[in-house]
PDB file of C-alpha atoms and ligand atoms in Angstrom:
ATOM      1  CA  UNK A 132      97.796 139.617  46.114  1.00  0.00           C
ATOM      2  CA  UNK A 133      94.189 138.978  44.852  1.00  0.00           C
ATOM      3  CA  UNK A 134      95.058 140.314  41.343  1.00  0.00           C
ATOM      4  CA  UNK A 135      97.828 137.982  41.076  1.00  0.00           C
ATOM      5  CA  UNK A 136      95.845 135.118  41.987  1.00  0.00           C
ATOM      6  CA  UNK A 137      93.241 135.702  39.683  1.00  0.00           C
ATOM      7  CA  UNK A 138      96.237 136.085  36.864  1.00  0.00           C
ATOM      8  CA  UNK A 139      97.685 132.875  38.125  1.00  0.00           C
ATOM      9  CA  UNK A 140      94.153 130.963  37.582  1.00  0.00           C
ATOM     10  CA  UNK A 141      93.914 132.595  34.215  1.00  0.00           C
ATOM     11  CA  UNK A 142      97.375 131.822  33.213  1.00  0.00           C
ATOM     12  CA  UNK A 143      97.064 128.072  34.195  1.00  0.00           C
ATOM     13  CA  UNK A 144      93.800 127.813  32.519  1.00  0.00           C
ATOM     14  CA  UNK A 145      94.774 129.381  29.374  1.00  0.00           C
ATOM     15  CA  UNK A 146      98.086 127.575  28.889  1.00  0.00           C
ATOM     16  CA  UNK A 147      96.685 124.413  29.977  1.00  0.00           C
ATOM     17  CA  UNK A 148      93.934 124.550  27.076  1.00  0.00           C
ATOM     18  CA  UNK A 149      96.301 125.998  24.611  1.00  0.00           C
ATOM     19  CA  UNK A 150      99.973 125.193  25.585  1.00  0.00           C
ATOM     20  CA  UNK A 151     102.634 126.867  23.629  1.00  0.00           C
ATOM     21  CA  UNK A 152     105.464 124.896  21.575  1.00  0.00           C
ATOM     22  CA  UNK A 153     103.810 121.709  22.499  1.00  0.00           C
ATOM     23  CA  UNK A 154     105.497 119.698  20.149  1.00  0.00           C
ATOM     24  CA  UNK A 155     108.684 117.603  19.501  1.00  0.00           C
ATOM     25  CA  UNK A 156     111.656 119.757  18.156  1.00  0.00           C
ATOM     26  CA  UNK A 157     113.208 117.375  15.442  1.00  0.00           C
ATOM     27  CA  UNK A 158     116.241 117.743  14.946  1.00  0.00           C
ATOM     28  CA  UNK A 159     117.143 118.699  18.726  1.00  0.00           C
ATOM     29  CA  UNK A 160     120.409 119.071  20.399  1.00  0.00           C
ATOM     30  CA  UNK A 161     119.258 118.279  23.747  1.00  0.00           C
ATOM     31  CA  UNK A 162     116.344 116.640  25.231  1.00  0.00           C
ATOM     32  CA  UNK A 163     115.384 114.884  28.639  1.00  0.00           C
ATOM     33  CA  UNK A 164     112.646 113.330  30.292  1.00  0.00           C
ATOM     34  CA  UNK A 165     111.102 114.352  33.451  1.00  0.00           C
ATOM     35  CA  UNK A 166     108.758 112.802  35.894  1.00  0.00           C
ATOM     36  CA  UNK A 167     106.955 113.843  39.102  1.00  0.00           C
ATOM     37  CA  UNK A 168     105.931 110.814  40.898  1.00  0.00           C
ATOM     38  CA  UNK A 169     103.756 112.478  43.579  1.00  0.00           C
ATOM     39  CA  UNK A 170     101.474 113.711  41.001  1.00  0.00           C
ATOM     40  CA  UNK A 171     102.065 111.546  37.965  1.00  0.00           C
ATOM     41  CA  UNK A 172     103.352 114.349  35.817  1.00  0.00           C
ATOM     42  CA  UNK A 173     105.517 113.146  32.681  1.00  0.00           C
ATOM     43  CA  UNK A 174     107.091 115.733  30.453  1.00  0.00           C
ATOM     44  CA  UNK A 175     109.808 115.662  27.538  1.00  0.00           C
ATOM     45  CA  UNK A 176     111.673 118.661  26.697  1.00  0.00           C
ATOM     46  CA  UNK A 177     113.411 119.403  23.403  1.00  0.00           C
ATOM     47  CA  UNK A 178     115.909 122.228  22.907  1.00  0.00           C
ATOM     48  CA  UNK A 179     117.706 123.366  19.529  1.00  0.00           C
ATOM     49  CA  UNK A 180     120.808 125.103  20.759  1.00  0.00           C
ATOM     50  CA  UNK A 181     123.263 126.765  18.507  1.00  0.00           C
ATOM     51  CA  UNK A 182     126.138 129.218  19.517  1.00  0.00           C
ATOM     52  CA  UNK A 183     124.835 129.190  23.078  1.00  0.00           C
ATOM     53  CA  UNK A 184     121.276 130.440  22.164  1.00  0.00           C
ATOM     54  CA  UNK A 185     118.084 128.407  22.527  1.00  0.00           C
ATOM     55  CA  UNK A 186     116.890 128.698  19.128  1.00  0.00           C
ATOM     56  CA  UNK A 187     113.829 126.293  19.552  1.00  0.00           C
ATOM     57  CA  UNK A 188     112.280 124.519  22.360  1.00  0.00           C
ATOM     58  CA  UNK A 189     109.239 122.159  22.574  1.00  0.00           C
ATOM     59  CA  UNK A 190     107.694 119.775  25.131  1.00  0.00           C
ATOM     60  CA  UNK A 191     105.442 116.829  25.194  1.00  0.00           C
ATOM     61  CA  UNK A 192     103.944 114.861  27.979  1.00  0.00           C
ATOM     62  CA  UNK A 193     101.156 114.265  30.116  1.00  0.00           C
ATOM     63  CA  UNK A 194     100.438 115.699  33.683  1.00  0.00           C
ATOM     64  CA  UNK A 195      98.275 118.179  35.532  1.00  0.00           C
ATOM     65  CA  UNK A 196      97.084 121.687  34.593  1.00  0.00           C
ATOM     66  CA  UNK A 197      99.935 123.229  36.615  1.00  0.00           C
ATOM     67  CA  UNK A 198     102.793 121.003  35.106  1.00  0.00           C
ATOM     68  CA  UNK A 199     101.588 121.795  31.844  1.00  0.00           C
ATOM     69  CA  UNK A 200     100.947 125.330  31.959  1.00  0.00           C
ATOM     70  CA  UNK A 201     104.405 125.866  33.855  1.00  0.00           C
ATOM     71  CA  UNK A 202     105.952 124.101  30.819  1.00  0.00           C
ATOM     72  CA  UNK A 203     104.273 126.047  28.156  1.00  0.00           C
ATOM     73  CA  UNK A 204     105.083 129.562  30.101  1.00  0.00           C
ATOM     74  CA  UNK A 205     108.908 128.183  30.258  1.00  0.00           C
ATOM     75  CA  UNK A 206     109.145 127.686  26.678  1.00  0.00           C
ATOM     76  CA  UNK A 207     107.630 130.859  25.867  1.00  0.00           C
ATOM     77  CA  UNK A 208     110.218 132.820  28.326  1.00  0.00           C
ATOM     78  CA  UNK A 209     113.478 130.912  27.608  1.00  0.00           C
ATOM     79  CA  UNK A 210     113.024 130.899  23.471  1.00  0.00           C
ATOM     80  CA  UNK A 211     115.694 132.887  22.059  1.00  0.00           C
ATOM     81  CA  UNK A 212     117.539 133.265  25.421  1.00  0.00           C
ATOM     82  CA  UNK A 213     121.119 132.158  25.939  1.00  0.00           C
ATOM     83  CA  UNK A 214     122.018 128.815  27.891  1.00  0.00           C
ATOM     84  CA  UNK A 215     123.038 131.240  30.930  1.00  0.00           C
ATOM     85  CA  UNK A 216     120.305 133.161  31.020  1.00  0.00           C
ATOM     86  CA  UNK A 217     117.952 130.359  31.007  1.00  0.00           C
ATOM     87  CA  UNK A 218     119.546 129.106  33.838  1.00  0.00           C
ATOM     88  CA  UNK A 219     119.344 132.336  35.820  1.00  0.00           C
ATOM     89  CA  UNK A 220     115.720 132.336  34.984  1.00  0.00           C
ATOM     90  CA  UNK A 221     115.282 128.725  36.281  1.00  0.00           C
ATOM     91  CA  UNK A 222     116.959 129.757  39.645  1.00  0.00           C
ATOM     92  CA  UNK A 223     114.673 132.697  39.815  1.00  0.00           C
ATOM     93  CA  UNK A 224     111.560 130.707  39.503  1.00  0.00           C
ATOM     94  CA  UNK A 225     112.595 128.427  42.020  1.00  0.00           C
ATOM     95  CA  UNK A 226     113.124 131.296  44.545  1.00  0.00           C
ATOM     96  CA  UNK A 227     109.656 132.250  43.456  1.00  0.00           C
ATOM     97  CA  UNK A 228     107.666 128.947  43.708  1.00  0.00           C
ATOM     98  CA  UNK A 229     109.460 128.292  47.133  1.00  0.00           C
ATOM     99  CA  UNK A 230     108.693 131.741  48.575  1.00  0.00           C
ATOM    100  CA  UNK A 231     112.181 132.800  48.646  1.00  0.00           C
ATOM    101  CA  UNK A 232     111.638 135.568  46.210  1.00  0.00           C
ATOM    102  CA  UNK A 233     108.904 138.445  46.394  1.00  0.00           C
ATOM    103  CA  UNK A 234     107.027 138.424  43.171  1.00  0.00           C
ATOM    104  CA  UNK A 235     105.940 142.058  43.623  1.00  0.00           C
ATOM    105  CA  UNK A 236     109.555 143.244  44.175  1.00  0.00           C
ATOM    106  CA  UNK A 237     110.850 141.343  41.337  1.00  0.00           C
ATOM    107  CA  UNK A 238     107.752 141.824  38.690  1.00  0.00           C
ATOM    108  CA  UNK A 239     109.942 143.322  36.031  1.00  0.00           C
ATOM    109  CA  UNK A 240     112.575 140.812  35.874  1.00  0.00           C
ATOM    110  CA  UNK A 241     110.331 137.708  36.409  1.00  0.00           C
ATOM    111  CA  UNK A 242     107.755 138.951  33.682  1.00  0.00           C
ATOM    112  CA  UNK A 243     105.128 136.032  33.033  1.00  0.00           C
ATOM    113  CA  UNK A 244     106.839 133.731  35.576  1.00  0.00           C
ATOM    114  CA  UNK A 245     105.314 136.189  38.337  1.00  0.00           C
ATOM    115  CA  UNK A 246     102.031 134.407  38.140  1.00  0.00           C
ATOM    116  CA  UNK A 247     103.583 131.065  39.275  1.00  0.00           C
ATOM    117  CA  UNK A 248     103.528 132.901  42.903  1.00  0.00           C
ATOM    118  CA  UNK A 249     100.579 131.293  43.690  1.00  0.00           C
ATOM    119  CA  UNK A 250     102.222 127.959  43.722  1.00  0.00           C
ATOM    120  CA  UNK A 251     103.690 128.601  46.970  1.00  0.00           C
ATOM    121  CA  UNK A 252     100.497 128.335  48.726  1.00  0.00           C
ATOM    122  CA  UNK A 253     100.061 124.716  47.537  1.00  0.00           C
ATOM    123  CA  UNK A 254     103.486 122.845  48.580  1.00  0.00           C
ATOM    124  CA  UNK A 255     102.565 119.741  46.730  1.00  0.00           C
ATOM    125  CA  UNK A 256     102.119 121.903  43.512  1.00  0.00           C
ATOM    126  CA  UNK A 257     105.473 123.400  43.616  1.00  0.00           C
ATOM    127  CA  UNK A 258     107.131 120.104  42.349  1.00  0.00           C
ATOM    128  CA  UNK A 259     104.626 120.174  39.381  1.00  0.00           C
ATOM    129  CA  UNK A 260     105.352 123.775  38.639  1.00  0.00           C
ATOM    130  CA  UNK A 261     109.173 123.005  38.803  1.00  0.00           C
ATOM    131  CA  UNK A 262     109.164 119.787  36.762  1.00  0.00           C
ATOM    132  CA  UNK A 263     109.773 121.355  33.508  1.00  0.00           C
ATOM    133  CA  UNK A 264     112.494 123.679  34.730  1.00  0.00           C
ATOM    134  CA  UNK A 265     114.263 120.830  36.022  1.00  0.00           C
ATOM    135  CA  UNK A 266     113.877 118.956  33.048  1.00  0.00           C
ATOM    136  CA  UNK A 267     115.456 121.263  31.045  1.00  0.00           C
ATOM    137  CA  UNK A 268     118.324 122.098  33.082  1.00  0.00           C
ATOM    138  CA  UNK A 269     118.936 118.172  32.840  1.00  0.00           C
ATOM    139  CA  UNK A 270     118.537 118.620  29.089  1.00  0.00           C
ATOM    140  CA  UNK A 271     120.879 121.448  28.955  1.00  0.00           C
ATOM    141  CA  UNK A 272     123.209 119.133  31.317  1.00  0.00           C
ATOM    142  CA  UNK A 273     122.910 116.426  28.570  1.00  0.00           C
ATOM    143  CA  UNK A 274     121.823 114.101  31.201  1.00  0.00           C
ATOM    144  CA  UNK A 275     119.624 111.752  28.573  1.00  0.00           C
ATOM    145  CA  UNK A 276     117.996 109.876  31.618  1.00  0.00           C
ATOM    146  CA  UNK A 277     114.892 110.250  33.468  1.00  0.00           C
ATOM    147  CA  UNK A 278     114.864 112.937  35.762  1.00  0.00           C
ATOM    148  CA  UNK A 279     112.626 112.626  39.066  1.00  0.00           C
ATOM    149  CA  UNK A 280     111.573 115.543  41.382  1.00  0.00           C
ATOM    150  CA  UNK A 281     112.199 112.779  44.297  1.00  0.00           C
TER     151      UNK A 281
HETATM  152 ZN1   ZN B 343     101.025 117.823  38.621  1.00  0.00          ZN
END
């Protein structure tokens, strides 16, 4: 578990400092805004979906390091995936951060997401890590309203 914890710190710091796809996708086919009142994290997720494939994804917003890093990593893993694959990844990510799924047993399928296993040790942070994903799912559902984790 030690290695994964070090990697977690490293990934959070790195993606917080140099977030990937930190931009508005324009034009976008889907977008949504998410808000986590517990921490004050706000995020906008933009998607360009064509033929059921996520061709482009970006995010903007402000929040804690974990919410930003989780959003950044999310954009890198869902880009190029089908909508269904993105939904499946969301379910896995949710199980991972709530402790329902073991990171080591599922390392291969979780890929980069596995490092977020560290979040389960900090229950208040679970919502920070999940915010981008909830916002993504809302965007895919075309719910163009503010999503709250509460
Ligand atoms: Zn947060």
